[in-house]
PDB file of C-alpha atoms in Angstrom:
ATOM      1  CA  MET J   1      56.845-102.809  97.992  1.00 40.00           C
ATOM      2  CA  LYS J   2      59.312-105.831  97.399  1.00 39.00           C
ATOM      3  CA  LEU J   3      61.704-102.864  97.688  1.00 39.00           C
ATOM      4  CA  ALA J   4      60.792-102.040 101.538  1.00 42.00           C
ATOM      5  CA  LEU J   5      60.544-105.186 102.736  1.00 40.00           C
ATOM      6  CA  ILE J   6      64.007-105.702 101.839  1.00 40.00           C
ATOM      7  CA  SER J   7      65.127-102.751 103.364  1.00 44.00           C
ATOM      8  CA  ILE J   8      63.506-103.284 106.278  1.00 42.00           C
ATOM      9  CA  LEU J   9      65.196-106.514 106.897  1.00 40.00           C
ATOM     10  CA  ALA J  10      68.724-104.982 105.854  1.00 43.00           C
ATOM     11  CA  GLY J  11      68.407-103.217 108.357  1.00 43.00           C
ATOM     12  CA  SER J  12      69.966 -99.456 108.931  1.00 38.00           C
ATOM     13  CA  ALA J  13      73.358 -98.060 107.510  1.00 36.00           C
ATOM     14  CA  ALA J  14      75.306 -95.480 106.989  1.00 34.00           C
ATOM     15  CA  ALA J  15      77.272 -95.072 102.889  1.00 34.00           C
ATOM     16  CA  PHE J  16      81.325 -94.919 102.518  1.00 32.00           C
ATOM     17  CA  ALA J  17      83.329 -93.523  99.862  1.00 32.00           C
ATOM     18  CA  PRO J  18      85.079 -96.726  97.771  1.00 36.00           C
ATOM     19  CA  ALA J  19      87.994 -97.797  99.107  1.00 36.00           C
ATOM     20  CA  PRO J  20      91.509 -99.081  98.383  1.00 36.00           C
ATOM     21  CA  ALA J  21      91.999-102.537  97.796  1.00 37.00           C
ATOM     22  CA  ALA J  22      94.173-103.222 101.355  1.00 36.00           C
ATOM     23  CA  ARG J  23      91.662-101.688 103.663  1.00 38.00           C
ATOM     24  CA  THR J  24      88.634-103.412 101.698  1.00 42.00           C
ATOM     25  CA  SER J  25      87.511-105.311 105.017  1.00 44.00           C
ATOM     26  CA  VAL J  26      88.713-102.701 107.376  1.00 47.00           C
ATOM     27  CA  ALA J  27      86.125-100.386 105.726  1.00 47.00           C
ATOM     28  CA  GLN J  28      83.639-102.965 105.279  1.00 51.00           C
ATOM     29  CA  ASN J  29      83.469-103.850 108.582  1.00 58.00           C
ATOM     30  CA  ALA J  30      83.354-100.042 109.663  1.00 64.00           C
ATOM     31  CA  ALA J  31      80.383-100.552 107.400  1.00 65.00           C
ATOM     32  CA  LEU J  32      78.287-103.490 109.806  1.00 73.00           C
ATOM     33  CA  ASP J  33      79.447-101.753 112.794  1.00 76.00           C
ATOM     34  CA  ASP J  34      77.922 -98.824 112.091  1.00 79.00           C
ATOM     35  CA  LEU J  35      74.504-101.323 110.414  1.00 81.00           C
ATOM     36  CA  LYS J  36      74.644-103.113 114.193  1.00 84.00           C
ATOM     37  CA  SER J  37      74.745 -99.780 115.911  1.00 88.00           C
ATOM     38  CA  ILE J  38      72.056 -98.216 114.141  1.00 88.00           C
ATOM     39  CA  ALA J  39      69.933-101.150 114.389  1.00 90.00           C
ATOM     40  CA  GLU J  40      70.635-101.679 118.119  1.00 92.00           C
ATOM     41  CA  LYS J  41      69.221 -97.897 118.652  1.00 92.00           C
ATOM     42  CA  SER J  42      66.536 -98.506 116.175  1.00 91.00           C
ATOM     43  CA  ASN J  43      65.437-101.896 117.658  1.00 90.00           C
ATOM     44  CA  PRO J  44      66.591-102.690 121.133  1.00 91.00           C
ATOM     45  CA  VAL J  45      64.557-105.991 121.764  1.00 91.00           C
ATOM     46  CA  LEU J  46      65.629-107.677 118.030  1.00 89.00           C
ATOM     47  CA  LYS J  47      68.466-105.902 116.997  1.00 89.00           C
ATOM     48  CA  PHE J  48      70.039-106.639 114.362  1.00 89.00           C
ATOM     49  CA  TYR J  49      68.266-108.144 112.377  1.00 89.00           C
ATOM     50  CA  ASP J  50      69.258-109.860 108.946  1.00 88.00           C
ATOM     51  CA  PRO J  51      68.417-113.303 107.802  1.00 90.00           C
ATOM     52  CA  LEU J  52      68.795-112.758 104.494  1.00 90.00           C
ATOM     53  CA  GLU J  53      72.465-111.800 105.227  1.00 88.00           C
ATOM     54  CA  LEU J  54      71.957-108.092 102.573  1.00 87.00           C
ATOM     55  CA  SER J  55      74.079-106.744 104.496  1.00 85.00           C
ATOM     56  CA  SER J  56      77.134-108.363 103.442  1.00 86.00           C
ATOM     57  CA  THR J  57      76.219-108.984  99.422  1.00 86.00           C
ATOM     58  CA  THR J  58      76.437-106.646  96.271  1.00 88.00           C
ATOM     59  CA  ILE J  59      73.959-105.408  93.830  1.00 87.00           C
ATOM     60  CA  TRP J  60      74.529-104.401  90.339  1.00 88.00           C
ATOM     61  CA  GLY J  61      78.013-105.143  90.400  1.00 87.00           C
ATOM     62  CA  ASN J  62      78.304-102.077  92.964  1.00 86.00           C
ATOM     63  CA  SER J  63      80.561-102.647  96.514  1.00 86.00           C
ATOM     64  CA  ASN J  64      79.149-104.361 100.023  1.00 85.00           C
ATOM     65  CA  ASP J  65      79.242-100.306 101.049  1.00 86.00           C
ATOM     66  CA  ASP J  66      77.296 -99.090  98.253  1.00 87.00           C
ATOM     67  CA  THR J  67      75.291-101.542  98.448  1.00 88.00           C
ATOM     68  CA  ILE J  68      74.495-100.775 101.633  1.00 87.00           C
ATOM     69  CA  ALA J  69      73.713 -97.184 100.648  1.00 88.00           C
ATOM     70  CA  PHE J  70      71.433 -98.154  98.599  1.00 91.00           C
ATOM     71  CA  LEU J  71      69.361-100.126 100.619  1.00 89.00           C
ATOM     72  CA  ARG J  72      69.741 -97.738 103.706  1.00 89.00           C
ATOM     73  CA  HIS J  73      68.683 -94.979 101.431  1.00 91.00           C
ATOM     74  CA  SER J  74      65.956 -97.082 100.093  1.00 92.00           C
ATOM     75  CA  GLU J  75      64.228 -98.171 103.576  1.00 91.00           C
ATOM     76  CA  ILE J  76      63.851 -94.001 104.232  1.00 92.00           C
ATOM     77  CA  LYS J  77      62.376 -93.176 101.054  1.00 94.00           C
ATOM     78  CA  HIS J  78      59.702 -95.595 101.055  1.00 95.00           C
ATOM     79  CA  GLY J  79      59.741 -94.868 105.095  1.00 95.00           C
ATOM     80  CA  ARG J  80      59.188 -90.844 104.197  1.00 94.00           C
ATOM     81  CA  VAL J  81      56.210 -91.783 101.158  1.00 95.00           C
ATOM     82  CA  ALA J  82      54.158 -94.004 102.996  1.00 96.00           C
ATOM     83  CA  MET J  83      54.241 -91.365 106.373  1.00 97.00           C
ATOM     84  CA  ALA J  84      52.201 -89.174 103.361  1.00 95.00           C
ATOM     85  CA  ALA J  85      50.503 -92.071 102.305  1.00 96.00           C
ATOM     86  CA  PHE J  86      49.594 -93.125 105.506  1.00 97.00           C
ATOM     87  CA  VAL J  87      48.246 -89.010 107.595  1.00 96.00           C
ATOM     88  CA  GLY J  88      46.967 -88.841 103.615  1.00 95.00           C
ATOM     89  CA  TYR J  89      44.656 -91.797 104.232  1.00 96.00           C
ATOM     90  CA  ILE J  90      43.858 -91.061 106.913  1.00 95.00           C
ATOM     91  CA  VAL J  91      42.770 -86.713 105.856  1.00 94.00           C
ATOM     92  CA  GLN J  92      41.011 -88.075 103.611  1.00 93.00           C
ATOM     93  CA  SER J  93      38.891 -90.575 104.660  1.00 93.00           C
ATOM     94  CA  ASN J  94      37.217 -88.283 107.367  1.00 92.00           C
ATOM     95  CA  GLY J  95      36.446 -85.665 104.045  1.00 89.00           C
ATOM     96  CA  ILE J  96      39.134 -83.218 104.560  1.00 90.00           C
ATOM     97  CA  HIS J  97      39.772 -81.363 101.508  1.00 90.00           C
ATOM     98  CA  TRP J  98      41.139 -77.888 100.701  1.00 89.00           C
ATOM     99  CA  PRO J  99      38.227 -75.211  99.877  1.00 89.00           C
ATOM    100  CA  PHE J 100      38.356 -74.591  96.348  1.00 91.00           C
ATOM    101  CA  PRO J 101      37.836 -75.935  93.179  1.00 89.00           C
ATOM    102  CA  ILE J 102      40.060 -78.780  91.895  1.00 90.00           C
ATOM    103  CA  ASP J 103      40.267 -76.843  88.878  1.00 87.00           C
ATOM    104  CA  PHE J 104      39.624 -73.867  86.195  1.00 88.00           C
ATOM    105  CA  ALA J 105      36.310 -75.198  85.781  1.00 87.00           C
ATOM    106  CA  GLY J 106      34.969 -75.285  89.235  1.00 89.00           C
ATOM    107  CA  ASN J 107      34.891 -78.595  90.349  1.00 87.00           C
ATOM    108  CA  PRO J 108      35.291 -79.695  93.968  1.00 89.00           C
ATOM    109  CA  TYR J 109      38.402 -82.194  94.991  1.00 89.00           C
ATOM    110  CA  PRO J 110      36.589 -85.566  95.042  1.00 90.00           C
ATOM    111  CA  TYR J 111      35.548 -86.347  98.665  1.00 88.00           C
ATOM    112  CA  ALA J 112      32.120 -87.591  98.175  1.00 87.00           C
ATOM    113  CA  ALA J 113      33.175 -90.100  95.671  1.00 90.00           C
ATOM    114  CA  GLY J 114      34.125 -92.774  98.834  1.00 90.00           C
ATOM    115  CA  SER J 115      38.135 -93.639 100.177  1.00 92.00           C
ATOM    116  CA  PRO J 116      41.162 -93.143  98.655  1.00 94.00           C
ATOM    117  CA  PRO J 117      41.750 -95.040  96.059  1.00 94.00           C
ATOM    118  CA  GLU J 118      38.444 -94.575  94.256  1.00 94.00           C
ATOM    119  CA  GLN J 119      39.041 -90.732  95.589  1.00 94.00           C
ATOM    120  CA  TRP J 120      41.780 -91.466  92.997  1.00 94.00           C
ATOM    121  CA  ASP J 121      39.830 -92.930  90.657  1.00 94.00           C
ATOM    122  CA  ALA J 122      37.424 -90.178  90.229  1.00 92.00           C
ATOM    123  CA  LEU J 123      40.426 -87.875  89.435  1.00 92.00           C
ATOM    124  CA  SER J 124      40.451 -86.774  85.818  1.00 91.00           C
ATOM    125  CA  ASP J 125      43.316 -87.778  83.573  1.00 92.00           C
ATOM    126  CA  ALA J 126      44.937 -84.702  83.772  1.00 91.00           C
ATOM    127  CA  ALA J 127      45.201 -83.986  87.315  1.00 92.00           C
ATOM    128  CA  LYS J 128      46.833 -87.402  87.949  1.00 94.00           C
ATOM    129  CA  TRP J 129      49.434 -86.667  85.387  1.00 95.00           C
ATOM    130  CA  GLN J 130      50.209 -83.975  86.960  1.00 94.00           C
ATOM    131  CA  ILE J 131      50.519 -85.946  90.740  1.00 94.00           C
ATOM    132  CA  ILE J 132      52.977 -88.757  88.706  1.00 95.00           C
ATOM    133  CA  LEU J 133      54.725 -85.807  86.674  1.00 96.00           C
ATOM    134  CA  PHE J 134      55.952 -84.024  89.837  1.00 93.00           C
ATOM    135  CA  VAL J 135      57.152 -87.277  91.740  1.00 94.00           C
ATOM    136  CA  GLY J 136      58.761 -87.533  88.997  1.00 94.00           C
ATOM    137  CA  PHE J 137      60.601 -84.258  88.695  1.00 92.00           C
ATOM    138  CA  LEU J 138      61.801 -84.681  92.967  1.00 91.00           C
ATOM    139  CA  GLU J 139      62.902 -87.826  92.006  1.00 92.00           C
ATOM    140  CA  TRP J 140      65.366 -87.279  88.985  1.00 92.00           C
ATOM    141  CA  PHE J 141      65.838 -84.481  91.196  1.00 89.00           C
ATOM    142  CA  SER J 142      67.186 -86.659  94.586  1.00 90.00           C
ATOM    143  CA  GLU J 143      68.970 -89.159  92.289  1.00 89.00           C
ATOM    144  CA  ALA J 144      70.708 -86.414  89.650  1.00 88.00           C
ATOM    145  CA  ALA J 145      71.625 -83.382  91.693  1.00 88.00           C
ATOM    146  CA  GLY J 146      74.278 -83.078  94.962  1.00 83.00           C
ATOM    147  CA  THR J 147      76.296 -86.619  96.242  1.00 87.00           C
ATOM    148  CA  HIS J 148      75.078 -89.825  95.651  1.00 90.00           C
ATOM    149  CA  TYR J 149      74.235 -91.866  98.124  1.00 88.00           C
ATOM    150  CA  MET J 150      75.329 -94.704  96.914  1.00 86.00           C
ATOM    151  CA  ARG J 151      79.408 -92.912  95.538  1.00 87.00           C
ATOM    152  CA  GLY J 152      79.301 -91.093  99.673  1.00 84.00           C
ATOM    153  CA  GLY J 153      76.223 -89.447 100.013  1.00 87.00           C
ATOM    154  CA  VAL J 154      74.167 -89.713 102.943  1.00 86.00           C
ATOM    155  CA  PRO J 155      70.995 -92.167 102.911  1.00 86.00           C
ATOM    156  CA  GLY J 156      68.673 -90.413 102.801  1.00 87.00           C
ATOM    157  CA  ALA J 157      69.386 -87.059 102.180  1.00 88.00           C
ATOM    158  CA  TYR J 158      67.546 -85.124 100.309  1.00 89.00           C
ATOM    159  CA  PRO J 159      69.431 -82.658  97.596  1.00 89.00           C
ATOM    160  CA  LYS J 160      68.627 -78.566  98.540  1.00 87.00           C
ATOM    161  CA  PHE J 161      67.103 -76.691  95.565  1.00 85.00           C
ATOM    162  CA  SER J 162      68.588 -73.626  96.417  1.00 80.00           C
ATOM    163  CA  ASP J 163      72.607 -74.415  95.636  1.00 82.00           C
ATOM    164  CA  HIS J 164      71.602 -76.853  92.335  1.00 77.00           C
ATOM    165  CA  GLN J 165      71.012 -74.322  89.070  1.00 74.00           C
ATOM    166  CA  VAL J 166      68.651 -77.650  87.377  1.00 75.00           C
ATOM    167  CA  ILE J 167      65.107 -75.771  88.206  1.00 78.00           C
ATOM    168  CA  PRO J 168      64.912 -72.707  86.372  1.00 77.00           C
ATOM    169  CA  HIS J 169      63.491 -71.159  88.370  1.00 78.00           C
ATOM    170  CA  PRO J 170      63.630 -69.506  92.579  1.00 79.00           C
ATOM    171  CA  VAL J 171      62.407 -71.916  94.650  1.00 81.00           C
ATOM    172  CA  PRO J 172      61.656 -70.399  97.877  1.00 80.00           C
ATOM    173  CA  PHE J 173      61.693 -73.844 100.171  1.00 82.00           C
ATOM    174  CA  ASN J 174      63.642 -77.042 100.245  1.00 82.00           C
ATOM    175  CA  LEU J 175      61.960 -79.760 100.158  1.00 82.00           C
ATOM    176  CA  PHE J 176      63.246 -81.503 103.355  1.00 82.00           C
ATOM    177  CA  ASP J 177      63.226 -79.263 106.218  1.00 79.00           C
ATOM    178  CA  PRO J 178      61.903 -76.295 104.081  1.00 80.00           C
ATOM    179  CA  PHE J 179      61.637 -73.791 107.266  1.00 81.00           C
ATOM    180  CA  GLY J 180      65.314 -74.718 108.853  1.00 79.00           C
ATOM    181  CA  PHE J 181      63.954 -76.159 112.286  1.00 79.00           C
ATOM    182  CA  SER J 182      66.699 -78.748 112.415  1.00 79.00           C
ATOM    183  CA  SER J 183      69.781 -76.087 111.235  1.00 78.00           C
ATOM    184  CA  GLY J 184      70.233 -75.305 114.544  1.00 79.00           C
ATOM    185  CA  LYS J 185      70.271 -79.215 116.178  1.00 83.00           C
ATOM    186  CA  SER J 186      73.046 -81.235 117.345  1.00 86.00           C
ATOM    187  CA  ALA J 187      75.095 -83.935 115.860  1.00 84.00           C
ATOM    188  CA  GLU J 188      72.891 -86.132 118.888  1.00 87.00           C
ATOM    189  CA  ALA J 189      69.744 -84.946 118.194  1.00 88.00           C
ATOM    190  CA  LYS J 190      69.799 -85.124 114.971  1.00 84.00           C
ATOM    191  CA  GLU J 191      70.779 -88.669 115.292  1.00 86.00           C
ATOM    192  CA  LYS J 192      67.888 -89.614 117.253  1.00 89.00           C
ATOM    193  CA  GLY J 193      65.912 -88.111 115.023  1.00 89.00           C
ATOM    194  CA  LEU J 194      67.441 -90.517 112.236  1.00 89.00           C
ATOM    195  CA  ILE J 195      66.109 -93.006 114.786  1.00 92.00           C
ATOM    196  CA  LYS J 196      62.062 -92.052 115.122  1.00 93.00           C
ATOM    197  CA  GLU J 197      62.287 -90.945 111.426  1.00 93.00           C
ATOM    198  CA  LEU J 198      62.956 -95.072 111.187  1.00 93.00           C
ATOM    199  CA  ASN J 199      60.476 -95.857 113.296  1.00 94.00           C
ATOM    200  CA  ASN J 200      57.569 -94.035 112.095  1.00 95.00           C
ATOM    201  CA  GLY J 201      58.788 -94.808 108.829  1.00 95.00           C
ATOM    202  CA  ARG J 202      58.647 -98.671 109.036  1.00 95.00           C
ATOM    203  CA  LEU J 203      55.488 -98.354 111.094  1.00 96.00           C
ATOM    204  CA  ALA J 204      53.728 -96.491 108.492  1.00 97.00           C
ATOM    205  CA  MET J 205      54.937 -99.048 105.952  1.00 97.00           C
ATOM    206  CA  ILE J 206      52.589-101.300 107.275  1.00 96.00           C
ATOM    207  CA  GLY J 207      49.517 -98.883 108.422  1.00 96.00           C
ATOM    208  CA  ILE J 208      49.361 -97.806 104.652  1.00 96.00           C
ATOM    209  CA  LEU J 209      49.052-102.033 103.406  1.00 96.00           C
ATOM    210  CA  GLY J 210      47.152-102.865 106.216  1.00 96.00           C
ATOM    211  CA  PHE J 211      44.187-100.605 104.905  1.00 96.00           C
ATOM    212  CA  ILE J 212      44.838-101.053 100.537  1.00 95.00           C
ATOM    213  CA  SER J 213      44.882-104.809 102.248  1.00 95.00           C
ATOM    214  CA  GLU J 214      42.091-104.411 104.486  1.00 95.00           C
ATOM    215  CA  GLN J 215      39.876-102.698 101.653  1.00 95.00           C
ATOM    216  CA  ARG J 216      41.337-105.221  98.926  1.00 94.00           C
ATOM    217  CA  VAL J 217      40.679-108.560 100.689  1.00 93.00           C
ATOM    218  CA  GLU J 218      37.611-107.812 103.371  1.00 92.00           C
ATOM    219  CA  GLY J 219      38.845-109.547 106.853  1.00 92.00           C
ATOM    220  CA  SER J 220      42.202-109.296 106.008  1.00 94.00           C
ATOM    221  CA  VAL J 221      43.004-107.076 108.835  1.00 94.00           C
ATOM    222  CA  PRO J 222      41.060-108.247 111.305  1.00 93.00           C
ATOM    223  CA  LEU J 223      41.977-105.029 113.527  1.00 92.00           C
ATOM    224  CA  LEU J 224      39.756-102.697 110.996  1.00 93.00           C
ATOM    225  CA  LYS J 225      37.200-104.757 110.106  1.00 89.00           C
ATOM    226  CA  GLY J 226      34.442-102.375 109.185  1.00 88.00           C
ATOM    227  CA  LEU J 227      36.423 -99.715 109.016  1.00 91.00           C
ATOM    228  CA  VAL J 228      36.910 -98.757 106.126  1.00 92.00           C
ATOM    229  CA  SER J 229      35.400-100.025 102.798  1.00 91.00           C
ATOM    230  CA  HIS J 230      35.157-102.253 100.498  1.00 93.00           C
ATOM    231  CA  TYR J 231      36.936-101.541  97.211  1.00 93.00           C
ATOM    232  CA  ASP J 232      36.312-103.605  93.888  1.00 92.00           C
ATOM    233  CA  GLY J 233      39.430-101.034  91.747  1.00 90.00           C
ATOM    234  CA  GLU J 234      43.104-102.125  91.129  1.00 90.00           C
ATOM    235  CA  THR J 235      44.701 -99.976  93.261  1.00 88.00           C
ATOM    236  CA  MET J 236      48.605-101.138  91.276  1.00 88.00           C
ATOM    237  CA  ALA J 237      46.729 -99.446  88.423  1.00 87.00           C
ATOM    238  CA  PRO J 238      46.861 -95.530  88.302  1.00 89.00           C
ATOM    239  CA  PHE J 239      44.796 -95.203  84.951  1.00 87.00           C
ATOM    240  CA  GLY J 240      42.152 -98.446  85.519  1.00 70.00           C
TER     241      GLY J 240
END
């Protein structure tokens, strides 16, 4: 979550390919201009806010442009995960689950175990490992396939399964836009969609952290007091 907070403070930016030394200042100015433009569109009141000056720093020996691309990609990724987590938390809290058994032994989904963290604790280690390894594969594929976001790629763009041969069997749908709804959208519509995604992701990060915080420390989120149950477990220990 530290990375998520850093990414939020960094604002928004597009990735730029490394430029020759003579053009470094021009490229950086262009990157910062784009950073400020997206930041202002996503929050017209706060606009560009970078108190830690992350937009002018570098990490791991990379250029400033590569660093901005890393922070931008990180924010988008954290936002997407948080949106899924927020919706999933609400769904699980209301006892909504698949009607079929969770395993071949006929065991039902652990919806009766309590809150979402308690439902996770009730899963078998085998089920937990399946989820963790699947997420790990998605992370590996996003880093290994396509043009990397720190090397000229687009922050937040997930590579298509259909464009690469690293998967030994056909995959009928891509992770991003599996039904191709956005393929015919104009550049302007896609830009507006990105701004909405950024804002929704930022709000979802606050939302899911609010749920977990109130469960662990009652009263820490007054608006959620009495709406979520107390949790005595350890949210950061998947096998605890």
